[in-house]
Short mmCIF file of C-alpha atoms in Angstrom, two decimals:
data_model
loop_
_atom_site.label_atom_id
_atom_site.label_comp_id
_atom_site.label_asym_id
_atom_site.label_seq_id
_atom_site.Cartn_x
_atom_site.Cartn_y
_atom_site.Cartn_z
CA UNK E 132 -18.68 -133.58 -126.40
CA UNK E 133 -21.17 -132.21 -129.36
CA UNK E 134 -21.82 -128.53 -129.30
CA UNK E 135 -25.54 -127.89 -129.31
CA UNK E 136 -27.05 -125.86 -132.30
CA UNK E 137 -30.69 -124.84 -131.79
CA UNK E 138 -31.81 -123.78 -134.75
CA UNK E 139 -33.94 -124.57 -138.02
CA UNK E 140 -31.69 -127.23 -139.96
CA UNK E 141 -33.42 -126.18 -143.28
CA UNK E 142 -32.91 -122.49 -142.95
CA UNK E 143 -29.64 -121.47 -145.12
CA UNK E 144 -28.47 -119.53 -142.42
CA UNK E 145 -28.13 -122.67 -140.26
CA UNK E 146 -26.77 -124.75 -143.00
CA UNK E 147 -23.69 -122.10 -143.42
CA UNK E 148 -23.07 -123.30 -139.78
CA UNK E 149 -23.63 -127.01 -140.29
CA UNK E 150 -21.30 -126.84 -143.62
CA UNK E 151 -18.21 -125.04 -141.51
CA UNK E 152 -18.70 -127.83 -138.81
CA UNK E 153 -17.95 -130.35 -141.64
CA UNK E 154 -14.82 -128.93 -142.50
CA UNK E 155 -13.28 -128.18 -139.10
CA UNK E 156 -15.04 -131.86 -137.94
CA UNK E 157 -16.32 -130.21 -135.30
CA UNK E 158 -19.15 -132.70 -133.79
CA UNK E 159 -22.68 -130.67 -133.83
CA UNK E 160 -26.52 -131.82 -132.45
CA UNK E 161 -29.81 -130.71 -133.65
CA UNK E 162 -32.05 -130.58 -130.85
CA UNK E 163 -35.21 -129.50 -130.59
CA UNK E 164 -36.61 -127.41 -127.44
CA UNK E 165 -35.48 -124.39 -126.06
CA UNK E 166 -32.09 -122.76 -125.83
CA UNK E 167 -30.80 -120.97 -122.59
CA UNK E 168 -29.90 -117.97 -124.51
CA UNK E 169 -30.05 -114.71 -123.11
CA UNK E 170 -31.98 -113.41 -126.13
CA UNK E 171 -34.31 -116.48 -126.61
CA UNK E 172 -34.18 -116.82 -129.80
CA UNK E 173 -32.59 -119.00 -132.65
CA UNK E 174 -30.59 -119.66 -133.51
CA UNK E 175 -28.51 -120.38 -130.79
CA UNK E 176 -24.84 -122.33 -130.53
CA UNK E 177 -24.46 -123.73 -126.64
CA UNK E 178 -21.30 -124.41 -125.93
CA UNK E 179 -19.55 -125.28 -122.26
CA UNK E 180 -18.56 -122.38 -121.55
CA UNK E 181 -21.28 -120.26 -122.96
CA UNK E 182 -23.66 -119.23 -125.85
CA UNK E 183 -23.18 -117.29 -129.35
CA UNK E 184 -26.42 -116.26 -131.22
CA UNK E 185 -26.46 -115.49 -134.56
CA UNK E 186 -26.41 -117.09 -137.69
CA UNK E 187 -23.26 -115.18 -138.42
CA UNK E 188 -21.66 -114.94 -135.03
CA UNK E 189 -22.13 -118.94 -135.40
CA UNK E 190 -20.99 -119.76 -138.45
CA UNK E 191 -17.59 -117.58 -138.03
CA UNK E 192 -17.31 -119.05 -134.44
CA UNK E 193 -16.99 -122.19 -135.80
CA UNK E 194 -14.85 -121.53 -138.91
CA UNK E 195 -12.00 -119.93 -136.29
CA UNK E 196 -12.25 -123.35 -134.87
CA UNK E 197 -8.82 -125.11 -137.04
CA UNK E 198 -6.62 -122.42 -138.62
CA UNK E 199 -5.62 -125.15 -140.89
CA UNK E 200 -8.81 -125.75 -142.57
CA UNK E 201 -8.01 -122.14 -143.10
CA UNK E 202 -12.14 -121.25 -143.40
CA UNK E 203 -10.92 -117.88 -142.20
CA UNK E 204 -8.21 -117.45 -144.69
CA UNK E 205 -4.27 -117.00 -143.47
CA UNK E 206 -4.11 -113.84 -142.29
CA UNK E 207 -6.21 -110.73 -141.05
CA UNK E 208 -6.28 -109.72 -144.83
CA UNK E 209 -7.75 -112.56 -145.67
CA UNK E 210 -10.02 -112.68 -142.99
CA UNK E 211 -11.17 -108.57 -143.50
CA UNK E 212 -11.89 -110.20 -147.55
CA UNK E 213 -14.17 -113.03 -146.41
CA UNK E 214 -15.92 -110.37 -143.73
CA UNK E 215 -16.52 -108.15 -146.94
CA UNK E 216 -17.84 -110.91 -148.95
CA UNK E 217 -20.24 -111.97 -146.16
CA UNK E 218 -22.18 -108.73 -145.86
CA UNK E 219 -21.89 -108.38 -149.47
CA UNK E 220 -24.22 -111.58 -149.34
CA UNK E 221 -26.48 -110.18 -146.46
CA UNK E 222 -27.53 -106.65 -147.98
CA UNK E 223 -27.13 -107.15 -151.69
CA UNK E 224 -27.99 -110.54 -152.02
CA UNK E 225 -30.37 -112.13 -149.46
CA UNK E 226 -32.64 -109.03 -149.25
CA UNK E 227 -33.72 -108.90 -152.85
CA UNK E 228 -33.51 -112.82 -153.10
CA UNK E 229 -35.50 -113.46 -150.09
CA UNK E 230 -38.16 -111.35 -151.95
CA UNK E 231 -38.21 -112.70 -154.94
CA UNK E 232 -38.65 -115.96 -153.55
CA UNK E 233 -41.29 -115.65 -151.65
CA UNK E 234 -43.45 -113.90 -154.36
CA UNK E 235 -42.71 -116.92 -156.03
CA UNK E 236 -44.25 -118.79 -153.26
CA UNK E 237 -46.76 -116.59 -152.78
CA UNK E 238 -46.01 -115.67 -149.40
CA UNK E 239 -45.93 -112.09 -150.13
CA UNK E 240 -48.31 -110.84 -152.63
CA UNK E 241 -47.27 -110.93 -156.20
CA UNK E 242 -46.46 -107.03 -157.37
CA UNK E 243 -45.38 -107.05 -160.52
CA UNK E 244 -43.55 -103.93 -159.99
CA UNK E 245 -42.02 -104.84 -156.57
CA UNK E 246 -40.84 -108.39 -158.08
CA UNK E 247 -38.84 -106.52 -161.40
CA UNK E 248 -37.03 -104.86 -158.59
CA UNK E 249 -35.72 -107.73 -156.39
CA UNK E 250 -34.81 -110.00 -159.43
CA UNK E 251 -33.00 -106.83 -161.05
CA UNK E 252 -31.00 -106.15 -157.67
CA UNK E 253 -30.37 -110.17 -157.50
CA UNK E 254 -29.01 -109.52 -160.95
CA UNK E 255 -26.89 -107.39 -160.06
CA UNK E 256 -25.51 -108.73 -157.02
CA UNK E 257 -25.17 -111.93 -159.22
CA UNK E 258 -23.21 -109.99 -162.15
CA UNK E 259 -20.66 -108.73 -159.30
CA UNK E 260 -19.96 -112.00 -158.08
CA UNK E 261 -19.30 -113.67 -161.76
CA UNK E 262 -17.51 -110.84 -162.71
CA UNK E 263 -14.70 -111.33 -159.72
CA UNK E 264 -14.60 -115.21 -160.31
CA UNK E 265 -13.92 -114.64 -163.65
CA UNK E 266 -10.38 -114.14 -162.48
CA UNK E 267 -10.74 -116.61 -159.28
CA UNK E 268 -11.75 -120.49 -158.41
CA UNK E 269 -12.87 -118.73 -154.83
CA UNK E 270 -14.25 -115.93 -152.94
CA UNK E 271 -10.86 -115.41 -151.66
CA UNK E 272 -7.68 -117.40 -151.94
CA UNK E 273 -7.29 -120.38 -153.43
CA UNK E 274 -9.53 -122.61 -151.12
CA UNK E 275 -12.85 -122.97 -150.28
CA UNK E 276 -13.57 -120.27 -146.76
CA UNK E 277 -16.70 -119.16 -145.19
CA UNK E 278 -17.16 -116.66 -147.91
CA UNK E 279 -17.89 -119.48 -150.51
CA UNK E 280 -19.88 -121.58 -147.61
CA UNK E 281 -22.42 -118.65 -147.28
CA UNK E 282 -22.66 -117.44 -150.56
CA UNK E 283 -23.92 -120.97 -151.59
CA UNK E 284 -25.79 -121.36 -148.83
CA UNK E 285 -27.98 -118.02 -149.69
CA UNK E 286 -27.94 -119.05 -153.40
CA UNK E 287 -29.40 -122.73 -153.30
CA UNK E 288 -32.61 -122.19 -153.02
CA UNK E 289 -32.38 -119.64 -155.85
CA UNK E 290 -31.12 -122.09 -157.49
CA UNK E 291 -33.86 -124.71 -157.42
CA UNK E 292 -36.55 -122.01 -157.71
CA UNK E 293 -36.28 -119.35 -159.58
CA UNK E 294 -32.65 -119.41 -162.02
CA UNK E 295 -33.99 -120.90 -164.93
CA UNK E 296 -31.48 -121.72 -167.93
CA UNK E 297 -31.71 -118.29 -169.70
CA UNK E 298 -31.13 -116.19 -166.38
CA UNK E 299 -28.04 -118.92 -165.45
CA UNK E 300 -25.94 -118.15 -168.38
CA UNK E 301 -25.52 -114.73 -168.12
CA UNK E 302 -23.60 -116.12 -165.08
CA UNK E 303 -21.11 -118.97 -166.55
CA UNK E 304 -18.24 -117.92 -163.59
CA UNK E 305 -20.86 -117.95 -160.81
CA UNK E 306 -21.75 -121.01 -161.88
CA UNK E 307 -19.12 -122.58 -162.45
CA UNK E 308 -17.99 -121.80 -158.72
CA UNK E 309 -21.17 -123.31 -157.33
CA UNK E 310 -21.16 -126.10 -158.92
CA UNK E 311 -17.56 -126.57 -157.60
CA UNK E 312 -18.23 -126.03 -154.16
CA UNK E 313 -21.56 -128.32 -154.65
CA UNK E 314 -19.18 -131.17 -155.64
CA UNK E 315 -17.43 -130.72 -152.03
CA UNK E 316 -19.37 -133.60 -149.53
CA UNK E 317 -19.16 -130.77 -147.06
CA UNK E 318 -21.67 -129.41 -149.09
CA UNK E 319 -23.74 -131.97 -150.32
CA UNK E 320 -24.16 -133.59 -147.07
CA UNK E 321 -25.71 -130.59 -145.42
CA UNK E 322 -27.73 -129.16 -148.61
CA UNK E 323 -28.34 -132.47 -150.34
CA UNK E 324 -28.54 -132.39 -154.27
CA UNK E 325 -29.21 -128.55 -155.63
CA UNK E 326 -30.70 -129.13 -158.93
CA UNK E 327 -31.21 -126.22 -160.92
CA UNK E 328 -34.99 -125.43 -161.91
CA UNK E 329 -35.39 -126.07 -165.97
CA UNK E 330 -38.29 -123.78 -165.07
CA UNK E 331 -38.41 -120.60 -163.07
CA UNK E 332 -41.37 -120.96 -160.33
CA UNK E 333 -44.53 -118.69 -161.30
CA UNK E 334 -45.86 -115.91 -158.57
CA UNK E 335 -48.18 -118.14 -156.59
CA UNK E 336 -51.34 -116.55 -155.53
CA UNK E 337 -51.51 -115.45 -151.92
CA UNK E 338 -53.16 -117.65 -149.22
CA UNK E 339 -56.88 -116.29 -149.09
CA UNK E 340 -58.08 -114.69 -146.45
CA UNK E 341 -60.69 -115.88 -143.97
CA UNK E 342 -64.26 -114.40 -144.65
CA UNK E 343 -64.66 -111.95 -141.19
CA UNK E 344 -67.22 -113.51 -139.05
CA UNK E 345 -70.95 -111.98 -139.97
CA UNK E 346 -71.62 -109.23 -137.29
CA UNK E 347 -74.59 -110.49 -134.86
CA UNK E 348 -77.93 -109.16 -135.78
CA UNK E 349 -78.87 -105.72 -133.19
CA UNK E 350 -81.94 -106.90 -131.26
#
């Protein structure tokens, strides 16, 4: 019987989930309504004999599934390794890419001095990571684990919006990896082609504001 995931299938922190599921084959449905969560929110994962919320709860849930698909490495060092590279992701990656995305967008408002500070601590984060897989084919190991799952999964859409050519090769490792785990169909089935932008996306202007209502005229 399919596990339900309620969540947003487009959001990168579901697709970390979805991606996991494909390597353990664990069966997983999409729908839409409400989840019975104690939190009510999303994402949730319902199971039969219970719930787990969290993106990250989910996703390492499910990698746990098959110790021979080996997701969580094969032993507790490996395991501790992945953990490290996870939140490695979360606070010195997503934070600062999340922002400069969404100036890009122009969902937050386009400070030129807020923006050289995201895309410097992305490039930082980024230098880190191609400076271990200069050594290593993975995160950790010798096979693809959850470490590798969300670390694509956060960069993708960095990827197709804002890593144009002469930011990518400072980063020949990194990208070397990603396009390695890209070539996995684990991968491709869940994020589709990630095609790297020839151009990086300009700040977008903000959504304007609606004109305030004119005040009623005192009688």
């Amino acid at each position: 019987m399919p596990m339900k995931l309620y969540a947003s299938p487009d959001d990168y922190k579901t697709q970390k989930a979805l991606i996991a599921a494909k390597y353990v084959g664990l069966a997983i449905e999409l729908p839409k309504g409400k989840a019975e969560a104690e939190t009510g929110k999303i994402p949730v994962l319902e199971t039969d004999r219970g719930c787990i919320f969290s993106s990250s709860a989910i996703a390492r849930y499910i990698s746990r599934i098959s110790r021979p698909v080996a997701l969580y490495g094969h032993s507790i060092l490996d395991g501790g390794m992945i953990d490290s590279w996870i939140e490695f992701s979360a606070n010195e990656l997503e934070v600062p890419l999340s922002t400069w995305i969404l100036i890009a967008k122009g969902v937050l408002e386009d400070s030129p001095e807020y923006a050289a500070c995201a895309k410097e601590d992305v490039r930082r984060a980024l230098a880190v990571l191609n400076n271990h897989l200069l050594c290593n084919t993975f995160m950790v190991g010798h096979t693809i684990t959850l470490a590798d799952i969300s670390l694509c999964c956060a960069l993708a859409e960095g990827m197709r919006l804002v890593f144009d050519p002469e930011y990518r090769k400072e980063f020949g490792n990194l990208m070397r990896w990603f396009n390695l785990c890209m070539a996995q169909p684990e991968f491709s089935s869940v994020l589709g082609e990630v095609k790297p932008c020839s151009k990086a996306a300009a700040a977008a202007p903000p959504a304007a504001k609606a004109a305030p209502a004119p005040k009623a005229e005192a009688k």
